[in-house]
Amino acid sequence: MTELIAVAIITILAVISPGADFAMVTRNSYLYGRRAGLLAASGIALGVQVHVMYTMLGVGLLIAKSPSLYFAIKIIGAIYLIYIGYQTFFARAVISAEAGAGQKMGNWPALRAGFMTNAFNPKTTLFVVSTYTQVVQIDTSVLAQIGYGLFMSVAHWIWFSLVALFFSDNRLRAGMLRQQVVLNRFIGAVLIVLGVSLAGLPALH
């Protein structure tokens, strides 16, 4: 029970901490609507499972002991965030809020955006690997470990779905679209800064 409570607390704190996932869901939701935001949230939840699976398979320990491998993951994630940030920063604004309602994003691109952001997010690597190596005991059953991983994904999905619902609210979205140039530059700058800062995170020891 103590282990479960520790995993739950760490997960909740990690999920609600603002970062690249939050910026990505906000971007998709206000630019392309609720469906795109919810799909990005689902992609993030799927991305968490990538970290859980390689950690449970033992690759997480390899990453923890291999600075070069961890550095490669950081660089890939950083480049992706910087690329999306650049695109958002220089995105052309829609003419009006009504025109913005017609902006669409395909299901796969929306899902992929969330998945890629999380799967190559070194902060999530740190969170999952640290949780499984520092909190989960060596004698914890495989079934319990799978349950922890599913809880992590569900927690991410619930939180970021709520974020998507909030930022895709019609009235809020209309107001945000009227300030789209400013918001695009702000969110784009945040993603770029996050990419640069994540690339500079210290390696695991």
PDB file of C-alpha atoms in Angstrom:
ATOM      1  CA  MET A   1       0.000   0.000   0.000  1.00  0.00           C
ATOM      2  CA  THR A   2       2.876   2.364   0.814  1.00  0.00           C
ATOM      3  CA  GLU A   3       4.396   1.632  -2.613  1.00  0.00           C
ATOM      4  CA  LEU A   4       1.067   2.296  -4.351  1.00  0.00           C
ATOM      5  CA  ILE A   5       0.591   5.618  -2.545  1.00  0.00           C
ATOM      6  CA  ALA A   6       4.144   6.690  -3.440  1.00  0.00           C
ATOM      7  CA  VAL A   7       3.622   5.839  -7.125  1.00  0.00           C
ATOM      8  CA  ALA A   8       0.273   7.678  -7.152  1.00  0.00           C
ATOM      9  CA  ILE A   9       1.687  10.842  -5.554  1.00  0.00           C
ATOM     10  CA  ILE A  10       4.746  10.943  -7.829  1.00  0.00           C
ATOM     11  CA  THR A  11       2.570  10.349 -10.899  1.00  0.00           C
ATOM     12  CA  ILE A  12       0.064  13.080 -10.051  1.00  0.00           C
ATOM     13  CA  LEU A  13       2.811  15.604  -9.365  1.00  0.00           C
ATOM     14  CA  ALA A  14       4.595  14.686 -12.597  1.00  0.00           C
ATOM     15  CA  VAL A  15       1.384  14.901 -14.651  1.00  0.00           C
ATOM     16  CA  ILE A  16       0.224  18.327 -13.458  1.00  0.00           C
ATOM     17  CA  SER A  17       3.692  19.860 -13.700  1.00  0.00           C
ATOM     18  CA  PRO A  18       3.620  22.161 -16.783  1.00  0.00           C
ATOM     19  CA  GLY A  19       5.849  21.073 -19.620  1.00  0.00           C
ATOM     20  CA  ALA A  20       6.001  20.052 -23.254  1.00  0.00           C
ATOM     21  CA  ASP A  21       2.907  17.823 -23.044  1.00  0.00           C
ATOM     22  CA  PHE A  22       0.824  20.676 -21.639  1.00  0.00           C
ATOM     23  CA  ALA A  23       2.022  23.074 -24.328  1.00  0.00           C
ATOM     24  CA  MET A  24       1.287  20.546 -27.087  1.00  0.00           C
ATOM     25  CA  VAL A  25      -2.268  19.809 -25.915  1.00  0.00           C
ATOM     26  CA  THR A  26      -2.978  23.531 -25.477  1.00  0.00           C
ATOM     27  CA  ARG A  27      -1.686  24.217 -28.979  1.00  0.00           C
ATOM     28  CA  ASN A  28      -3.772  21.470 -30.615  1.00  0.00           C
ATOM     29  CA  SER A  29      -6.922  22.361 -28.654  1.00  0.00           C
ATOM     30  CA  TYR A  30      -7.112  26.061 -29.353  1.00  0.00           C
ATOM     31  CA  LEU A  31      -5.846  25.899 -32.937  1.00  0.00           C
ATOM     32  CA  TYR A  32      -7.695  22.815 -34.171  1.00  0.00           C
ATOM     33  CA  GLY A  33     -10.463  22.142 -31.645  1.00  0.00           C
ATOM     34  CA  ARG A  34     -11.509  19.629 -29.032  1.00  0.00           C
ATOM     35  CA  ARG A  35     -11.003  16.467 -31.062  1.00  0.00           C
ATOM     36  CA  ALA A  36      -7.390  17.341 -31.875  1.00  0.00           C
ATOM     37  CA  GLY A  37      -6.721  18.147 -28.218  1.00  0.00           C
ATOM     38  CA  LEU A  38      -8.258  14.908 -26.963  1.00  0.00           C
ATOM     39  CA  LEU A  39      -6.330  12.877 -29.531  1.00  0.00           C
ATOM     40  CA  ALA A  40      -3.108  14.578 -28.436  1.00  0.00           C
ATOM     41  CA  ALA A  41      -3.977  13.614 -24.836  1.00  0.00           C
ATOM     42  CA  SER A  42      -4.485  10.007 -25.952  1.00  0.00           C
ATOM     43  CA  GLY A  43      -1.158  10.102 -27.780  1.00  0.00           C
ATOM     44  CA  ILE A  44       0.553  11.287 -24.601  1.00  0.00           C
ATOM     45  CA  ALA A  45      -0.988   8.404 -22.648  1.00  0.00           C
ATOM     46  CA  LEU A  46       0.297   5.952 -25.278  1.00  0.00           C
ATOM     47  CA  GLY A  47       3.720   7.600 -25.128  1.00  0.00           C
ATOM     48  CA  VAL A  48       3.902   6.906 -21.392  1.00  0.00           C
ATOM     49  CA  GLN A  49       3.541   3.207 -22.152  1.00  0.00           C
ATOM     50  CA  VAL A  50       6.706   3.332 -24.264  1.00  0.00           C
ATOM     51  CA  HIS A  51       8.652   4.439 -21.182  1.00  0.00           C
ATOM     52  CA  VAL A  52       6.921   1.859 -18.980  1.00  0.00           C
ATOM     53  CA  MET A  53       7.596  -1.015 -21.375  1.00  0.00           C
ATOM     54  CA  TYR A  54      11.292  -0.365 -21.893  1.00  0.00           C
ATOM     55  CA  THR A  55      11.752   0.189 -18.163  1.00  0.00           C
ATOM     56  CA  MET A  56      10.050  -3.100 -17.288  1.00  0.00           C
ATOM     57  CA  LEU A  57      12.079  -4.903 -19.953  1.00  0.00           C
ATOM     58  CA  GLY A  58      15.272  -3.668 -18.314  1.00  0.00           C
ATOM     59  CA  VAL A  59      16.206  -1.116 -20.941  1.00  0.00           C
ATOM     60  CA  GLY A  60      15.445   1.570 -18.374  1.00  0.00           C
ATOM     61  CA  LEU A  61      18.364   0.333 -16.306  1.00  0.00           C
ATOM     62  CA  LEU A  62      20.568   0.462 -19.400  1.00  0.00           C
ATOM     63  CA  ILE A  63      19.494   4.055 -20.024  1.00  0.00           C
ATOM     64  CA  ALA A  64      20.224   4.890 -16.396  1.00  0.00           C
ATOM     65  CA  LYS A  65      23.747   3.506 -16.779  1.00  0.00           C
ATOM     66  CA  SER A  66      24.415   4.769 -20.308  1.00  0.00           C
ATOM     67  CA  PRO A  67      24.820   8.555 -20.556  1.00  0.00           C
ATOM     68  CA  SER A  68      25.286   8.356 -24.332  1.00  0.00           C
ATOM     69  CA  LEU A  69      21.977   6.526 -24.892  1.00  0.00           C
ATOM     70  CA  TYR A  70      20.128   8.914 -22.620  1.00  0.00           C
ATOM     71  CA  PHE A  71      21.776  11.858 -24.389  1.00  0.00           C
ATOM     72  CA  ALA A  72      20.544  10.533 -27.758  1.00  0.00           C
ATOM     73  CA  ILE A  73      16.962  10.360 -26.437  1.00  0.00           C
ATOM     74  CA  LYS A  74      17.255  13.910 -25.114  1.00  0.00           C
ATOM     75  CA  ILE A  75      18.521  15.250 -28.439  1.00  0.00           C
ATOM     76  CA  ILE A  76      15.776  13.541 -30.474  1.00  0.00           C
ATOM     77  CA  GLY A  77      13.104  14.889 -28.147  1.00  0.00           C
ATOM     78  CA  ALA A  78      14.652  18.355 -28.110  1.00  0.00           C
ATOM     79  CA  ILE A  79      14.843  18.550 -31.905  1.00  0.00           C
ATOM     80  CA  TYR A  80      11.197  17.514 -32.225  1.00  0.00           C
ATOM     81  CA  LEU A  81      10.034  20.138 -29.718  1.00  0.00           C
ATOM     82  CA  ILE A  82      12.137  22.862 -31.323  1.00  0.00           C
ATOM     83  CA  TYR A  83      10.771  21.931 -34.761  1.00  0.00           C
ATOM     84  CA  ILE A  84       7.122  22.076 -33.576  1.00  0.00           C
ATOM     85  CA  GLY A  85       7.888  25.278 -31.675  1.00  0.00           C
ATOM     86  CA  TYR A  86       9.368  26.879 -34.792  1.00  0.00           C
ATOM     87  CA  GLN A  87       6.335  25.882 -36.854  1.00  0.00           C
ATOM     88  CA  THR A  88       3.948  27.270 -34.226  1.00  0.00           C
ATOM     89  CA  PHE A  89       5.912  30.510 -33.763  1.00  0.00           C
ATOM     90  CA  PHE A  90       5.774  31.337 -37.468  1.00  0.00           C
ATOM     91  CA  ALA A  91       2.317  29.866 -38.154  1.00  0.00           C
ATOM     92  CA  ARG A  92       0.030  32.097 -40.208  1.00  0.00           C
ATOM     93  CA  ALA A  93      -2.953  33.384 -38.242  1.00  0.00           C
ATOM     94  CA  VAL A  94      -6.520  32.692 -39.361  1.00  0.00           C
ATOM     95  CA  ILE A  95      -8.528  35.738 -40.414  1.00  0.00           C
ATOM     96  CA  SER A  96     -11.147  35.453 -37.671  1.00  0.00           C
ATOM     97  CA  ALA A  97     -12.449  33.213 -34.924  1.00  0.00           C
ATOM     98  CA  GLU A  98     -15.140  31.987 -37.313  1.00  0.00           C
ATOM     99  CA  ALA A  99     -12.504  31.039 -39.873  1.00  0.00           C
ATOM    100  CA  GLY A 100     -10.584  29.304 -37.113  1.00  0.00           C
ATOM    101  CA  ALA A 101     -13.540  27.029 -36.523  1.00  0.00           C
ATOM    102  CA  GLY A 102     -12.840  25.576 -39.941  1.00  0.00           C
ATOM    103  CA  GLN A 103      -9.230  24.735 -39.176  1.00  0.00           C
ATOM    104  CA  LYS A 104      -8.862  20.955 -39.014  1.00  0.00           C
ATOM    105  CA  MET A 105      -6.137  18.546 -38.016  1.00  0.00           C
ATOM    106  CA  GLY A 106      -6.238  14.902 -39.068  1.00  0.00           C
ATOM    107  CA  ASN A 107      -6.732  12.238 -36.420  1.00  0.00           C
ATOM    108  CA  TRP A 108      -3.364  10.618 -37.010  1.00  0.00           C
ATOM    109  CA  PRO A 109      -1.308  13.855 -36.972  1.00  0.00           C
ATOM    110  CA  ALA A 110      -3.058  14.920 -33.743  1.00  0.00           C
ATOM    111  CA  LEU A 111      -2.444  11.556 -32.061  1.00  0.00           C
ATOM    112  CA  ARG A 112       1.129  11.462 -33.347  1.00  0.00           C
ATOM    113  CA  ALA A 113       1.888  14.939 -32.026  1.00  0.00           C
ATOM    114  CA  GLY A 114       0.989  13.885 -28.480  1.00  0.00           C
ATOM    115  CA  PHE A 115       2.728  10.529 -28.767  1.00  0.00           C
ATOM    116  CA  MET A 116       5.978  11.895 -30.154  1.00  0.00           C
ATOM    117  CA  THR A 117       6.106  14.720 -27.619  1.00  0.00           C
ATOM    118  CA  ASN A 118       5.846  12.280 -24.719  1.00  0.00           C
ATOM    119  CA  ALA A 119       7.733   9.288 -26.112  1.00  0.00           C
ATOM    120  CA  PHE A 120      10.861  11.403 -26.662  1.00  0.00           C
ATOM    121  CA  ASN A 121      10.421  13.549 -23.564  1.00  0.00           C
ATOM    122  CA  PRO A 122      13.449  12.982 -21.279  1.00  0.00           C
ATOM    123  CA  LYS A 123      11.457  14.330 -18.340  1.00  0.00           C
ATOM    124  CA  THR A 124       9.064  11.393 -18.708  1.00  0.00           C
ATOM    125  CA  THR A 125      12.059   9.077 -18.999  1.00  0.00           C
ATOM    126  CA  LEU A 126      13.349  10.426 -15.689  1.00  0.00           C
ATOM    127  CA  PHE A 127       9.919  10.117 -14.082  1.00  0.00           C
ATOM    128  CA  VAL A 128       9.199   6.527 -15.138  1.00  0.00           C
ATOM    129  CA  VAL A 129      12.721   5.126 -14.716  1.00  0.00           C
ATOM    130  CA  SER A 130      13.142   6.800 -11.326  1.00  0.00           C
ATOM    131  CA  THR A 131       9.753   5.555 -10.107  1.00  0.00           C
ATOM    132  CA  TYR A 132      10.401   1.963 -11.116  1.00  0.00           C
ATOM    133  CA  THR A 133      13.975   1.869  -9.850  1.00  0.00           C
ATOM    134  CA  GLN A 134      13.597   3.894  -6.651  1.00  0.00           C
ATOM    135  CA  VAL A 135      10.031   3.219  -5.476  1.00  0.00           C
ATOM    136  CA  VAL A 136       8.946  -0.130  -6.930  1.00  0.00           C
ATOM    137  CA  GLN A 137      10.530  -2.967  -5.000  1.00  0.00           C
ATOM    138  CA  ILE A 138      12.451  -5.825  -6.594  1.00  0.00           C
ATOM    139  CA  ASP A 139       9.887  -8.344  -5.291  1.00  0.00           C
ATOM    140  CA  THR A 140       6.882  -6.414  -6.631  1.00  0.00           C
ATOM    141  CA  SER A 141       4.848  -8.699  -8.895  1.00  0.00           C
ATOM    142  CA  VAL A 142       4.862  -8.141 -12.645  1.00  0.00           C
ATOM    143  CA  LEU A 143       1.078  -7.724 -12.519  1.00  0.00           C
ATOM    144  CA  ALA A 144       1.431  -4.893 -10.000  1.00  0.00           C
ATOM    145  CA  GLN A 145       4.131  -3.230 -12.127  1.00  0.00           C
ATOM    146  CA  ILE A 146       1.858  -3.393 -15.166  1.00  0.00           C
ATOM    147  CA  GLY A 147      -0.898  -1.867 -13.039  1.00  0.00           C
ATOM    148  CA  TYR A 148       1.374   1.012 -12.046  1.00  0.00           C
ATOM    149  CA  GLY A 149       2.190   1.631 -15.689  1.00  0.00           C
ATOM    150  CA  LEU A 150      -1.481   1.663 -16.653  1.00  0.00           C
ATOM    151  CA  PHE A 151      -2.201   4.071 -13.805  1.00  0.00           C
ATOM    152  CA  MET A 152       0.492   6.421 -15.104  1.00  0.00           C
ATOM    153  CA  SER A 153      -1.048   6.383 -18.584  1.00  0.00           C
ATOM    154  CA  VAL A 154      -4.612   6.849 -17.342  1.00  0.00           C
ATOM    155  CA  ALA A 155      -3.547   9.730 -15.093  1.00  0.00           C
ATOM    156  CA  HIS A 156      -1.893  11.448 -18.069  1.00  0.00           C
ATOM    157  CA  TRP A 157      -4.931  10.820 -20.265  1.00  0.00           C
ATOM    158  CA  ILE A 158      -7.422  12.207 -17.705  1.00  0.00           C
ATOM    159  CA  TRP A 159      -5.398  15.340 -16.925  1.00  0.00           C
ATOM    160  CA  PHE A 160      -4.593  16.255 -20.499  1.00  0.00           C
ATOM    161  CA  SER A 161      -8.127  15.470 -21.654  1.00  0.00           C
ATOM    162  CA  LEU A 162      -9.309  18.031 -19.095  1.00  0.00           C
ATOM    163  CA  VAL A 163      -6.732  20.481 -20.460  1.00  0.00           C
ATOM    164  CA  ALA A 164      -8.050  19.825 -23.984  1.00  0.00           C
ATOM    165  CA  LEU A 165     -11.659  20.335 -22.905  1.00  0.00           C
ATOM    166  CA  PHE A 166     -10.767  23.616 -21.210  1.00  0.00           C
ATOM    167  CA  PHE A 167      -8.762  25.154 -24.034  1.00  0.00           C
ATOM    168  CA  SER A 168     -11.203  24.010 -26.719  1.00  0.00           C
ATOM    169  CA  ASP A 169     -14.204  25.653 -25.023  1.00  0.00           C
ATOM    170  CA  ASN A 170     -15.926  27.659 -27.752  1.00  0.00           C
ATOM    171  CA  ARG A 171     -15.860  31.012 -25.974  1.00  0.00           C
ATOM    172  CA  LEU A 172     -12.316  30.638 -24.699  1.00  0.00           C
ATOM    173  CA  ARG A 173     -11.111  29.322 -28.045  1.00  0.00           C
ATOM    174  CA  ALA A 174     -12.732  32.211 -29.911  1.00  0.00           C
ATOM    175  CA  GLY A 175     -10.944  34.691 -27.664  1.00  0.00           C
ATOM    176  CA  MET A 176      -7.638  32.864 -28.068  1.00  0.00           C
ATOM    177  CA  LEU A 177      -8.016  32.743 -31.830  1.00  0.00           C
ATOM    178  CA  ARG A 178      -8.512  36.498 -31.906  1.00  0.00           C
ATOM    179  CA  GLN A 179      -5.095  36.755 -30.254  1.00  0.00           C
ATOM    180  CA  GLN A 180      -3.632  33.936 -32.316  1.00  0.00           C
ATOM    181  CA  VAL A 181      -0.461  35.677 -33.456  1.00  0.00           C
ATOM    182  CA  VAL A 182       0.543  36.484 -29.880  1.00  0.00           C
ATOM    183  CA  LEU A 183      -0.430  33.028 -28.591  1.00  0.00           C
ATOM    184  CA  ASN A 184       1.343  31.239 -31.440  1.00  0.00           C
ATOM    185  CA  ARG A 185       4.525  33.101 -30.675  1.00  0.00           C
ATOM    186  CA  PHE A 186       4.184  32.493 -26.941  1.00  0.00           C
ATOM    187  CA  ILE A 187       3.483  28.755 -27.251  1.00  0.00           C
ATOM    188  CA  GLY A 188       6.096  28.384 -29.990  1.00  0.00           C
ATOM    189  CA  ALA A 189       8.668  30.135 -27.807  1.00  0.00           C
ATOM    190  CA  VAL A 190       7.735  27.915 -24.842  1.00  0.00           C
ATOM    191  CA  LEU A 191       8.191  24.753 -26.925  1.00  0.00           C
ATOM    192  CA  ILE A 192      11.537  25.973 -28.256  1.00  0.00           C
ATOM    193  CA  VAL A 193      12.754  26.892 -24.767  1.00  0.00           C
ATOM    194  CA  LEU A 194      11.579  23.529 -23.435  1.00  0.00           C
ATOM    195  CA  GLY A 195      13.415  21.758 -26.246  1.00  0.00           C
ATOM    196  CA  VAL A 196      16.615  23.643 -25.554  1.00  0.00           C
ATOM    197  CA  SER A 197      16.334  23.155 -21.776  1.00  0.00           C
ATOM    198  CA  LEU A 198      15.522  19.432 -22.070  1.00  0.00           C
ATOM    199  CA  ALA A 199      18.597  18.955 -24.231  1.00  0.00           C
ATOM    200  CA  GLY A 200      20.601  20.446 -21.399  1.00  0.00           C
ATOM    201  CA  LEU A 201      19.222  18.175 -18.664  1.00  0.00           C
ATOM    202  CA  PRO A 202      21.984  16.328 -16.809  1.00  0.00           C
ATOM    203  CA  ALA A 203      22.419  12.670 -17.645  1.00  0.00           C
ATOM    204  CA  LEU A 204      21.127   9.987 -15.302  1.00  0.00           C
ATOM    205  CA  HIS A 205      23.618   8.540 -12.899  1.00  0.00           C
TER     206      HIS A 205
END
